[in-house]
Coordinates of C-alpha atoms in Angstrom, one line a residue:
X1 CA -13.5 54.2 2.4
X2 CA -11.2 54.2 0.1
X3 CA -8.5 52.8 2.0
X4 CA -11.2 50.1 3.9
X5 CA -11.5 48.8 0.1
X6 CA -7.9 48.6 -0.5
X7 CA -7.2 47.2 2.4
X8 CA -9.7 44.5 1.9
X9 CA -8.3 43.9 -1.8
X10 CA -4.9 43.2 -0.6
X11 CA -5.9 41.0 2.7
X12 CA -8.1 38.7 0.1
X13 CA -5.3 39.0 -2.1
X14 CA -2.8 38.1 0.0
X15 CA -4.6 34.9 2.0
X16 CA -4.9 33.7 -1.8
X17 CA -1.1 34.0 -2.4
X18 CA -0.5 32.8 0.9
X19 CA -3.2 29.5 0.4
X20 CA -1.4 28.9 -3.0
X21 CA 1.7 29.0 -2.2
X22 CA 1.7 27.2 1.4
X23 CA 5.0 25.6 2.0
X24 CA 5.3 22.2 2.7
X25 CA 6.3 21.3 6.3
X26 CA 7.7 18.4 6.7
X27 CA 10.6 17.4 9.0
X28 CA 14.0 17.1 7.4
X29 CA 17.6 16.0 9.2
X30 CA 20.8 17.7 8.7
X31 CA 23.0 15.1 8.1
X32 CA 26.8 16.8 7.9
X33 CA 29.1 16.3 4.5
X34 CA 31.8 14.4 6.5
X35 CA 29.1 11.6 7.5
X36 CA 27.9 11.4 3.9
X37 CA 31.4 10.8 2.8
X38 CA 32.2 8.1 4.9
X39 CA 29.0 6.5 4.1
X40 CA 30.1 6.8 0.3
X41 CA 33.9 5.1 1.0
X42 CA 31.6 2.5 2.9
X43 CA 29.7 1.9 -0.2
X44 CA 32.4 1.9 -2.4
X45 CA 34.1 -0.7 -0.5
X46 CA 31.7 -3.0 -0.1
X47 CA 30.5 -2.8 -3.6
X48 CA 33.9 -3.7 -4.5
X49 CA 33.6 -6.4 -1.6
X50 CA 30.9 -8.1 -3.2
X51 CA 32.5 -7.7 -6.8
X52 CA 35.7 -9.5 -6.1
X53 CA 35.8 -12.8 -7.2
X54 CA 39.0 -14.9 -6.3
X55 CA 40.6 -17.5 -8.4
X56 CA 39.8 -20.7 -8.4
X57 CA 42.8 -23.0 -6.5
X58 CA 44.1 -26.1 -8.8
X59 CA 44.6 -29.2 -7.4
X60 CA 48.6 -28.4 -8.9
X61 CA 49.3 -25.3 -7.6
X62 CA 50.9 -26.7 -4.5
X63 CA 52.9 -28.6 -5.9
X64 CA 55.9 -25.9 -6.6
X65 CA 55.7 -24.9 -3.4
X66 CA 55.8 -28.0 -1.4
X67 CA 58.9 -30.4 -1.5
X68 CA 57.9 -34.3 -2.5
X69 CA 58.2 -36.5 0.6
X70 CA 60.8 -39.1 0.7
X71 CA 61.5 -41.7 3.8
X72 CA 64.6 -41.3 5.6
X73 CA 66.8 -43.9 5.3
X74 CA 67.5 -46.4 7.9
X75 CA 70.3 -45.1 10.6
X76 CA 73.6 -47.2 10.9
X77 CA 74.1 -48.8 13.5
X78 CA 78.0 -48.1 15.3
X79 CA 80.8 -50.3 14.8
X80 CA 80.7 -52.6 18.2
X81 CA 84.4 -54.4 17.0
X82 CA 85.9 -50.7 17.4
X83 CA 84.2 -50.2 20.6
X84 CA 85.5 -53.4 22.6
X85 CA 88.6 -52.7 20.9
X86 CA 89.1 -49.1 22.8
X87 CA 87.2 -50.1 26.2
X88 CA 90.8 -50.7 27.4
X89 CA 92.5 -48.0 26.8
X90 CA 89.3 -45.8 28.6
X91 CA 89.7 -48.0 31.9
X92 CA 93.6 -47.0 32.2
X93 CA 93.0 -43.5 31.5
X94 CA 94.2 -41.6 34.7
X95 CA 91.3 -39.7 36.1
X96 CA 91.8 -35.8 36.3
X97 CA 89.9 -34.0 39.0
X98 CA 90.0 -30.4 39.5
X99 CA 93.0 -29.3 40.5
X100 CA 94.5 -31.0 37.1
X101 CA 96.6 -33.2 39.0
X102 CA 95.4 -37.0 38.5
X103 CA 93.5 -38.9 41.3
X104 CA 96.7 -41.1 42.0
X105 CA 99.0 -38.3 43.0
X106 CA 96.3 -36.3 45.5
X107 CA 95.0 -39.5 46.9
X108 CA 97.6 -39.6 49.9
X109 CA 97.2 -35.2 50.0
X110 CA 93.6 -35.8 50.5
X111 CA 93.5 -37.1 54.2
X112 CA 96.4 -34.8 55.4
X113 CA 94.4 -31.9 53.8
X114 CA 92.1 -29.6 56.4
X115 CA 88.1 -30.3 56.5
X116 CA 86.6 -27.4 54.7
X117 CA 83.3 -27.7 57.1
X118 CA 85.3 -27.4 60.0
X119 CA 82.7 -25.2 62.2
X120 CA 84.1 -22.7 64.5
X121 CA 83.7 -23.8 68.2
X122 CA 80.7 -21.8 69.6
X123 CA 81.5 -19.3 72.8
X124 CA 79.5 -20.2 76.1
X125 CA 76.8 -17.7 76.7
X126 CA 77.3 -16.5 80.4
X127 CA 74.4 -14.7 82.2

């Protein structure tokens, strides 16, 4: 009997330990350290993001940088006295072709020369 009363004592005991000090249940994620870090150089950066503030631009600050325009000045126009002057002297040039003789001398070599596109006469077929 002694042991029914006990046993009693330590079951009521016990369900009033157990109804005090019921843990919580409640779902929780594992979220892993590397995640968390990234999430914390995110938050860094965009904190600094939104903190920056850039200078304001002045309407003068171009102007070191930027060369002042200037309006070429009017082109010359050539010397036609010296031209008319030399046209003669171009017309009796002697023409040189490509051998490096000039056009006067080869002129007469020309016709006794070969044709170059002389075709081969073609065989008969026989069959």
């Amino acid at each position: 009997m002694m042991i029914a009363q006990v046993a009693r004592a330590s079951r009521s005991s016990l369900t009033s330990v157990l109804r005090t000090v019921r843990p919580t249940q409640a779902r929780t994620f594992i979220v892993p350290t590397a995640a968390r870090k990234a999430d914390l150089v995110q938050e860094i950066y965009l904190r600094e993001l939104r903190a920056y503030k850039p200078t304001p631009v002045k309407a003068g600050d171009a102007d070191a940088h930027v060369k002042a325009w200037r309006q070429p000045s009017a082109p010359t126009p050539p010397a036609t006295a010296a031209l008319a002057a030399e046209l003669p002297e171009y017309v009796a040039q002697v023409v040189e072709v490509e051998t490096g003789e000039p056009a006067d001398a080869t002129a007469g070599e020309a016709a006794a020369e070969s044709d170059w596109f002389e075709e081969d006469p073609e065989e008969e077929v026989k069959h």
